[in-house]
Short mmCIF file of C-alpha atoms and ligand atoms in Angstrom, two decimals:
data_model
loop_
_atom_site.label_atom_id
_atom_site.label_comp_id
_atom_site.label_asym_id
_atom_site.label_seq_id
_atom_site.Cartn_x
_atom_site.Cartn_y
_atom_site.Cartn_z
CA UNK A 1401 85.40 100.64 131.18
CA UNK A 1402 86.48 100.11 127.87
CA UNK A 1403 88.41 96.37 126.61
CA UNK A 1404 91.55 96.95 126.20
CA UNK A 1405 91.41 98.10 130.25
CA UNK A 1406 89.62 94.86 131.12
CA UNK A 1407 92.56 92.68 129.91
CA UNK A 1408 94.16 94.16 133.14
CA UNK A 1409 97.91 93.69 131.17
CA UNK A 1410 98.28 97.99 130.40
CA UNK A 1411 95.64 100.63 131.62
CA UNK A 1412 97.24 103.39 129.28
CA UNK A 1413 96.64 105.01 126.17
CA UNK A 1414 98.81 103.63 123.40
CA UNK A 1415 98.29 104.51 120.18
CA UNK A 1416 100.10 102.91 117.01
CA UNK A 1417 99.50 103.28 113.43
CA UNK A 1418 101.34 102.44 110.54
CA UNK A 1419 102.14 103.55 107.01
CA UNK A 1420 101.90 101.69 104.35
CA UNK A 1421 105.20 102.53 101.93
CA UNK A 1422 103.68 102.24 98.34
CA UNK A 1423 102.65 105.91 97.59
CA UNK A 1424 104.06 109.82 97.71
CA UNK A 1425 101.91 111.94 100.40
CA UNK A 1426 99.92 114.08 99.42
CA UNK A 1427 97.65 116.32 101.35
CA UNK A 1428 94.81 114.45 101.55
CA UNK A 1429 97.06 112.44 103.60
CA UNK A 1430 98.69 114.65 105.70
CA UNK A 1431 95.46 115.89 106.63
CA UNK A 1432 93.54 113.31 107.03
CA UNK A 1433 96.34 111.16 108.54
CA UNK A 1434 99.96 112.86 109.13
CA UNK A 1435 98.48 116.16 110.83
CA UNK A 1436 96.67 114.61 114.04
CA UNK A 1437 98.61 112.49 114.28
CA UNK A 1438 101.84 114.69 115.01
CA UNK A 1439 99.70 116.21 117.03
CA UNK A 1440 99.02 113.14 118.81
CA UNK A 1441 102.79 112.68 119.07
CA UNK A 1442 103.27 114.93 121.29
CA UNK A 1443 100.40 113.87 123.97
CA UNK A 1444 102.71 113.22 126.31
CA UNK A 1445 99.47 111.31 128.94
CA UNK A 1446 99.86 108.86 125.91
CA UNK A 1447 102.72 106.65 124.77
CA UNK A 1448 102.63 106.60 120.63
CA UNK A 1449 104.35 104.28 117.79
CA UNK A 1450 104.36 105.14 114.72
CA UNK A 1451 105.72 102.91 111.50
CA UNK A 1452 106.73 102.46 108.49
CA UNK A 1453 104.74 99.59 107.26
CA UNK A 1454 106.72 98.30 104.45
CA UNK A 1455 106.10 94.65 104.60
CA UNK A 1456 102.68 94.91 104.02
CA UNK A 1457 104.03 97.50 100.86
CA UNK A 1458 104.98 93.99 99.62
CA UNK A 1459 101.71 92.92 99.62
CA UNK A 1460 100.81 96.18 96.37
CA UNK A 1461 103.78 96.82 95.17
CA UNK A 1462 106.45 94.81 94.02
CA UNK A 1463 108.57 97.42 92.34
CA UNK A 1464 111.88 97.58 95.10
CA UNK A 1465 112.94 100.38 93.61
CA UNK A 1466 109.78 102.26 94.16
CA UNK A 1467 108.80 100.84 97.80
CA UNK A 1468 112.36 101.86 99.39
CA UNK A 1469 111.59 105.62 97.26
CA UNK A 1470 108.18 105.72 99.48
CA UNK A 1471 109.93 104.86 102.87
CA UNK A 1472 112.42 107.21 102.68
CA UNK A 1473 110.13 110.25 101.22
CA UNK A 1474 107.40 108.96 104.21
CA UNK A 1475 109.97 108.94 106.51
CA UNK A 1476 111.35 112.42 105.25
CA UNK A 1477 108.49 113.53 105.95
CA UNK A 1478 107.24 112.66 108.90
CA UNK A 1479 110.07 114.07 110.25
CA UNK A 1480 110.43 116.59 108.18
CA UNK A 1481 106.29 118.48 109.91
CA UNK A 1482 108.18 118.12 113.13
CA UNK A 1483 107.39 114.51 114.62
CA UNK A 1484 108.47 114.06 117.81
CA UNK A 1485 110.59 111.25 118.05
CA UNK A 1486 111.65 111.50 121.40
CA UNK A 1487 108.29 111.04 122.80
CA UNK A 1488 106.70 109.39 119.90
CA UNK A 1489 108.49 105.72 119.04
CA UNK A 1490 109.41 105.80 115.22
CA UNK A 1491 110.27 102.90 113.42
CA UNK A 1492 110.40 100.79 109.95
CA UNK A 1493 108.11 97.34 110.96
CA UNK A 1494 111.30 95.82 108.95
CA UNK A 1495 113.51 96.70 111.69
CA UNK A 1496 111.63 94.53 113.93
CA UNK A 1497 111.91 90.67 113.24
CA UNK A 1498 109.65 90.02 116.19
CA UNK A 1499 106.94 90.80 114.21
CA UNK A 1500 107.15 88.50 111.56
CA UNK A 1501 107.51 85.95 114.49
CA UNK A 1502 104.66 86.85 115.82
CA UNK A 1503 102.52 87.05 113.21
CA UNK A 1504 103.41 82.83 113.03
CA UNK A 1505 102.74 82.42 116.87
CA UNK A 1506 99.22 84.16 115.50
CA UNK A 1507 98.34 82.88 112.41
CA UNK A 1508 98.53 79.32 113.77
CA UNK A 1509 95.35 80.86 116.21
CA UNK A 1510 93.36 82.69 113.75
CA UNK A 1511 90.70 80.67 111.55
CA UNK A 1512 91.12 80.66 107.98
CA UNK A 1513 87.15 81.67 107.47
CA UNK A 1514 87.72 85.00 109.66
CA UNK A 1515 90.70 85.80 106.61
CA UNK A 1516 88.18 84.50 104.27
CA UNK A 1517 85.64 87.16 105.25
CA UNK A 1518 88.08 90.32 104.95
CA UNK A 1519 86.97 93.04 102.48
CA UNK A 1520 89.59 93.22 100.46
CA UNK A 1521 89.99 89.41 99.52
CA UNK A 1522 86.80 89.18 99.51
CA UNK A 1523 86.98 91.86 96.66
CA UNK A 1524 88.98 90.62 94.70
CA UNK A 1525 87.55 87.55 94.66
CA UNK A 1526 84.38 89.24 92.94
CA UNK A 1527 86.05 90.98 90.69
CA UNK A 1528 88.09 87.68 89.38
CA UNK A 1529 84.03 85.70 89.53
CA UNK A 1530 83.02 88.93 87.85
CA UNK A 1531 85.75 88.26 84.74
CA UNK A 1532 84.95 85.41 84.94
CA UNK A 1533 88.68 84.20 86.31
CA UNK A 1534 89.12 81.29 88.72
CA UNK A 1535 88.46 83.49 92.23
CA UNK A 1536 92.03 83.52 93.42
CA UNK A 1537 93.76 84.28 90.46
CA UNK A 1538 96.00 86.86 90.58
CA UNK A 1539 95.49 86.41 94.59
CA UNK A 1540 98.50 85.86 96.66
CA UNK A 1541 99.09 84.53 100.04
CA UNK A 1542 100.35 87.86 101.35
CA UNK A 1543 96.84 89.57 100.68
CA UNK A 1544 95.30 86.91 102.01
CA UNK A 1545 96.65 87.09 105.85
CA UNK A 1546 97.24 90.63 105.48
CA UNK A 1547 95.14 91.28 108.29
CA UNK A 1548 96.98 89.23 110.33
CA UNK A 1549 100.20 91.18 109.73
CA UNK A 1550 98.84 94.21 110.84
CA UNK A 1551 97.08 92.37 114.25
CA UNK A 1552 101.24 91.05 115.09
CA UNK A 1553 101.78 95.22 114.31
CA UNK A 1554 99.37 96.17 116.94
CA UNK A 1555 99.34 93.27 119.52
CA UNK A 1556 103.15 92.88 119.48
CA UNK A 1557 103.05 96.60 121.96
CA UNK A 1558 99.59 95.90 123.24
CA UNK A 1559 98.76 99.42 121.75
CA UNK A 1560 94.87 100.61 122.63
CA UNK A 1561 93.85 103.22 120.41
CA UNK A 1562 94.53 102.88 116.33
CA UNK A 1563 93.83 105.81 114.35
CA UNK A 1564 93.31 104.70 110.62
CA UNK A 1565 90.71 105.18 107.65
CA UNK A 1566 87.16 103.88 107.22
CA UNK A 1567 88.58 101.11 105.22
CA UNK A 1568 91.03 99.50 108.13
CA UNK A 1569 87.75 98.95 109.90
CA UNK A 1570 87.71 95.84 109.81
CA UNK A 1571 91.35 94.87 110.40
CA UNK A 1572 90.98 96.15 113.32
CA UNK A 1573 88.55 93.90 114.17
CA UNK A 1574 90.36 91.35 113.35
CA UNK A 1575 93.45 91.76 115.65
CA UNK A 1576 90.41 92.35 118.30
CA UNK A 1577 89.42 88.37 117.08
CA UNK A 1578 92.58 87.05 117.19
CA UNK A 1579 94.45 88.66 120.24
CA UNK A 1580 90.52 87.27 121.97
CA UNK A 1581 91.55 84.09 121.00
CA UNK A 1582 94.48 83.73 121.88
CA UNK A 1583 94.11 84.54 125.29
CA UNK A 1584 91.41 82.29 125.00
CA UNK A 1585 93.86 79.54 124.61
CA UNK A 1586 97.02 80.47 126.28
CA UNK A 1587 96.14 83.04 128.90
CA UNK A 1588 95.63 87.21 128.96
CA UNK A 1589 98.99 87.96 126.79
CA UNK A 1590 97.15 90.66 124.59
CA UNK A 1591 95.14 93.94 125.25
CA UNK A 1592 92.23 94.35 122.60
CA UNK A 1593 92.75 97.59 120.42
CA UNK A 1594 90.26 99.89 119.59
CA UNK A 1595 90.12 101.92 116.28
CA UNK A 1596 90.04 105.51 116.38
CA UNK A 1597 89.07 106.83 113.05
CA UNK A 1598 89.39 110.51 111.90
CA UNK A 1599 85.88 112.85 111.36
CA UNK A 1600 84.27 113.19 108.35
CA UNK A 1601 85.61 116.20 107.30
CA UNK A 1602 89.14 114.90 108.01
CA UNK A 1603 88.45 113.59 104.38
CA UNK A 1604 90.21 116.07 101.48
CA UNK A 1605 88.60 116.50 97.87
CA UNK A 1606 90.86 115.95 95.44
CA UNK A 1607 91.51 118.06 91.90
CA UNK A 1608 88.23 116.61 90.13
CA UNK A 1609 86.44 116.94 93.32
CA UNK A 1610 87.11 112.92 94.01
CA UNK A 1611 87.80 111.83 97.34
CA UNK A 1612 91.97 112.78 96.96
CA UNK A 1613 93.61 110.15 96.56
CA UNK A 1614 96.69 107.99 94.78
CA UNK A 1615 94.29 105.72 92.93
CA UNK A 1616 91.79 108.05 91.00
CA UNK A 1617 94.90 110.04 90.29
CA UNK A 1618 93.98 113.00 91.36
CA UNK A 1619 96.34 114.12 93.96
CA UNK A 1620 98.42 117.02 94.98
CA UNK A 1621 101.76 116.12 96.63
CA UNK A 1622 102.39 117.51 99.71
CA UNK A 1623 105.78 118.63 98.88
CA UNK A 1624 106.59 119.49 95.33
CA UNK A 1625 108.12 122.82 94.39
CA UNK A 1626 106.25 125.64 94.80
CA UNK A 1627 105.95 126.58 91.17
CA UNK A 1628 104.15 123.31 90.43
CA UNK A 1629 101.73 123.28 93.77
CA UNK A 1630 100.97 126.77 92.42
CA UNK A 1631 100.16 124.86 89.21
CA UNK A 1632 98.47 121.96 90.83
CA UNK A 1633 95.98 124.29 92.98
CA UNK A 1634 94.82 126.13 89.25
CA UNK A 1635 94.18 122.79 88.35
CA UNK A 1636 91.73 122.16 90.78
CA UNK A 1637 87.64 121.70 89.42
CA UNK A 1638 85.46 124.57 89.27
CA UNK A 1639 82.19 125.48 87.27
CA UNK A 1640 81.45 127.84 84.99
CA UNK A 1641 80.63 130.77 87.08
CA UNK A 1642 82.27 134.25 86.60
CA UNK A 1643 83.71 137.38 88.47
CA UNK A 1644 80.42 138.79 90.55
CA UNK A 1645 78.69 135.21 90.51
CA UNK A 1646 78.54 134.45 93.67
CA UNK A 1647 80.11 130.88 94.57
CA UNK A 1648 78.46 128.10 96.82
CA UNK A 1649 80.81 127.51 99.27
CA UNK A 1650 79.52 123.90 99.77
CA UNK A 1651 79.93 123.08 96.79
CA UNK A 1652 83.40 123.37 95.92
CA UNK A 1653 86.84 121.96 96.17
CA UNK A 1654 88.50 125.03 96.15
CA UNK A 1655 87.23 126.24 99.59
CA UNK A 1656 86.76 122.45 101.12
CA UNK A 1657 90.57 122.33 101.29
CA UNK A 1658 90.55 126.29 101.92
CA UNK A 1659 89.00 125.03 104.95
CA UNK A 1660 91.24 122.22 105.97
CA UNK A 1661 93.98 125.07 106.06
CA UNK A 1662 92.49 127.65 107.49
CA UNK A 1663 92.01 128.96 111.07
CA UNK A 1664 87.31 130.16 111.87
CA UNK A 1665 88.74 133.46 111.42
CA UNK A 1666 89.92 132.28 107.28
CA UNK A 1667 87.19 130.14 106.74
CA UNK A 1668 84.23 132.89 107.40
CA UNK A 1669 86.01 135.28 105.79
CA UNK A 1670 86.22 133.18 102.61
CA UNK A 1671 82.78 132.57 103.00
CA UNK A 1672 82.24 135.97 102.90
CA UNK A 1673 84.34 136.08 99.26
CA UNK A 1674 82.28 133.74 97.96
CA UNK A 1675 79.34 135.49 98.54
CA UNK A 1676 80.55 138.34 97.12
CA UNK A 1677 81.50 136.40 93.96
CA UNK A 1678 84.95 136.26 94.53
CA UNK A 1679 87.02 135.53 90.44
CA UNK A 1680 87.93 130.84 90.65
CA UNK A 1681 91.25 132.42 89.75
CA UNK A 1682 91.64 134.47 92.82
CA UNK A 1683 90.26 132.17 95.22
CA UNK A 1684 92.80 129.42 94.06
CA UNK A 1685 95.20 132.21 94.05
CA UNK A 1686 94.82 132.55 98.08
CA UNK A 1687 94.62 129.00 99.26
CA UNK A 1688 98.06 128.57 97.27
CA UNK A 1689 99.22 131.26 99.64
CA UNK A 1690 97.39 129.67 102.53
CA UNK A 1691 98.29 126.10 101.97
CA UNK A 1692 102.48 127.09 101.17
CA UNK A 1693 103.42 129.43 103.78
CA UNK A 1694 102.04 126.65 106.36
CA UNK A 1695 103.99 124.47 104.57
CA UNK A 1696 107.36 125.57 102.93
CA UNK A 1697 109.29 125.19 106.60
CA UNK A 1698 108.88 121.66 106.48
CA UNK A 1699 108.75 121.81 102.58
CA UNK A 1700 113.07 122.94 103.03
CA UNK A 1701 113.86 120.58 106.43
CA UNK A 1702 111.85 117.65 104.08
CA UNK A 1703 114.39 118.72 101.30
CA UNK A 1704 117.21 118.54 103.10
CA UNK A 1705 116.19 114.99 104.47
CA UNK A 1706 115.63 113.94 101.32
CA UNK A 1707 119.28 114.74 100.35
CA UNK A 1708 120.44 113.59 103.52
CA UNK A 1709 119.35 110.30 103.97
CA UNK A 1710 121.62 109.08 106.70
CA UNK A 1711 119.98 111.30 109.00
CA UNK A 1712 116.76 109.29 108.73
CA UNK A 1713 118.35 106.17 109.11
CA UNK A 1714 120.24 107.12 112.36
CA UNK A 1715 116.75 108.13 113.70
CA UNK A 1716 114.99 105.01 112.33
CA UNK A 1717 117.71 102.83 114.18
CA UNK A 1718 117.29 105.11 117.31
CA UNK A 1719 113.16 104.03 116.91
CA UNK A 1720 114.22 101.01 116.34
CA UNK A 1721 116.58 99.99 119.85
CA UNK A 1722 113.62 101.29 121.38
CA UNK A 1723 111.05 98.86 119.59
CA UNK A 1724 113.04 96.27 119.51
CA UNK A 1725 113.71 96.13 123.08
CA UNK A 1726 110.15 95.78 123.95
CA UNK A 1727 109.09 93.88 121.26
CA UNK A 1728 111.46 90.79 121.95
CA UNK A 1729 110.56 91.17 125.59
CA UNK A 1730 107.19 89.96 124.11
CA UNK A 1731 107.78 88.05 122.39
CA UNK A 1732 109.81 85.87 124.10
CA UNK A 1733 106.99 85.49 126.64
CA UNK A 1734 104.56 84.49 123.58
CA UNK A 1735 107.56 82.03 123.06
CA UNK A 1736 106.79 79.85 126.37
CA UNK A 1737 103.26 79.79 126.32
CA UNK A 1738 103.05 78.17 123.21
CA UNK A 1739 105.63 75.59 124.52
CA UNK A 1740 108.42 76.65 122.78
CA UNK A 1741 111.38 76.85 125.36
CA UNK A 1742 114.67 75.78 126.14
CA UNK A 1743 115.09 73.08 127.41
CA UNK A 1744 117.06 73.17 130.69
N1 LIG B 594 97.38 98.35 106.45
C1 LIG B 594 96.76 99.86 106.92
C2 LIG B 594 96.68 100.64 105.80
O1 LIG B 594 96.19 100.43 104.34
C3 LIG B 594 98.34 100.52 107.30
C4 LIG B 594 99.13 99.46 108.51
C5 LIG B 594 99.85 98.28 108.23
C6 LIG B 594 98.63 99.58 109.83
N2 LIG B 594 99.56 97.86 109.66
C7 LIG B 594 99.46 99.06 111.38
C8 LIG B 594 97.75 100.94 110.13
C9 LIG B 594 98.30 98.37 111.90
C10 LIG B 594 97.69 100.88 111.80
C11 LIG B 594 97.42 99.04 112.40
O2 LIG B 594 96.11 102.37 106.07
#
C-alpha cells in the first residue's frame, strides 16, 4: 500500500501537474511533459488535473506582458494538442483563490528550516555568497516560499501522483512533509503525494546537443511556422562527417530527436541510414518531415486558438468552475479544522 493510500482519504489515482507560465512551449517540453500528460488525460481510470501556474510565474518573471502571453500560448498549446477537457480538469491557478488561502493555512505549519533547504533558494544564496553579495540579495519571499504554494496546489485536490521533472522532486517531498505536519496537528485531512519522474529518454537534446532548455537558448519552439521549423532543424549541431561516411546515431542530436517522434520501425530505418552514411542535410530533411507531419494539424488548431482567445477563456472558465467547487469545499473544512468557524 502506498503512503497516499494509507491516509485513507482517497484511494483513487489522481494525477496533477502545473505548468509555470513563463515561456513558449518547445519540442523538449512536448516530448518530456506535454505529450505524456495529454495521453494521461485520456486515461479514465485516474482523475487528472492540469493547471497553468501563473502565480508561480510571478516568482521568475515580472514582465506582465510576458506572463500574459505565455499563459495564452501554453493554454492554446495544450488544447491544440488534444487535451481531453471533458475528463481532465484544466484551469488557471489564479482562478482558484482557495489555493492562496490554503497556502496561508499550511504556511503556518511549515518550518522555516524546511524552506531553508530548498535547492532553488540555496542556489540563489550560494551565487550571492560567491559574488560577495549579501546572502539574500535579490531573493523575494515568493522564491523562498515557492514550495509552499506548490504544496497547496497539490494538497488542495488530494492529488496522489505528480508528474514532474527531476528538479521538482524535492518540492513534492516538501509537499508531503507539509501535509504530514498538518495532518499531525489537525487530523487526517491530506493525502500525501508521490512524484512521478519521466525516464531519462524523455529529455530531448537541443540545437547545440545539450538538454533542450529555454535557459540555454537552444530550443525549437513547437508551433513555429513550417519554414522556420525547417530552418531551426537545419541548425542542429552535427559533426563534419561527409555524405557516405557512416555516422554514430548515439552521438547525434538529429538521431535522438528523430527517435522521440518515430515509431520503432522508423527508428530502425534511420539507424540503417546512419550506418550507410546518410548526408546530414538529408537526415535533417527527413527529420523535418517526420516532425512536421505530426504537428501540422495541431499547429493549425493552435493558430486558430491564438487568434480567438475567447475560446480559451471559456474553456478555462469551465475548468475553474469544476476545480473551484471542490477546492472551496475542502478549504472550508480546513478552516474549521484550524478553528476558523462561524460563532453560531
Ligand atoms: N514548479 C513547477 C515547475 O516549475 C510547476 C508547478 C507549480 C507544479 N505547481 C505545481 C508542478 C504543482 C506540479 C504540481 O515545473
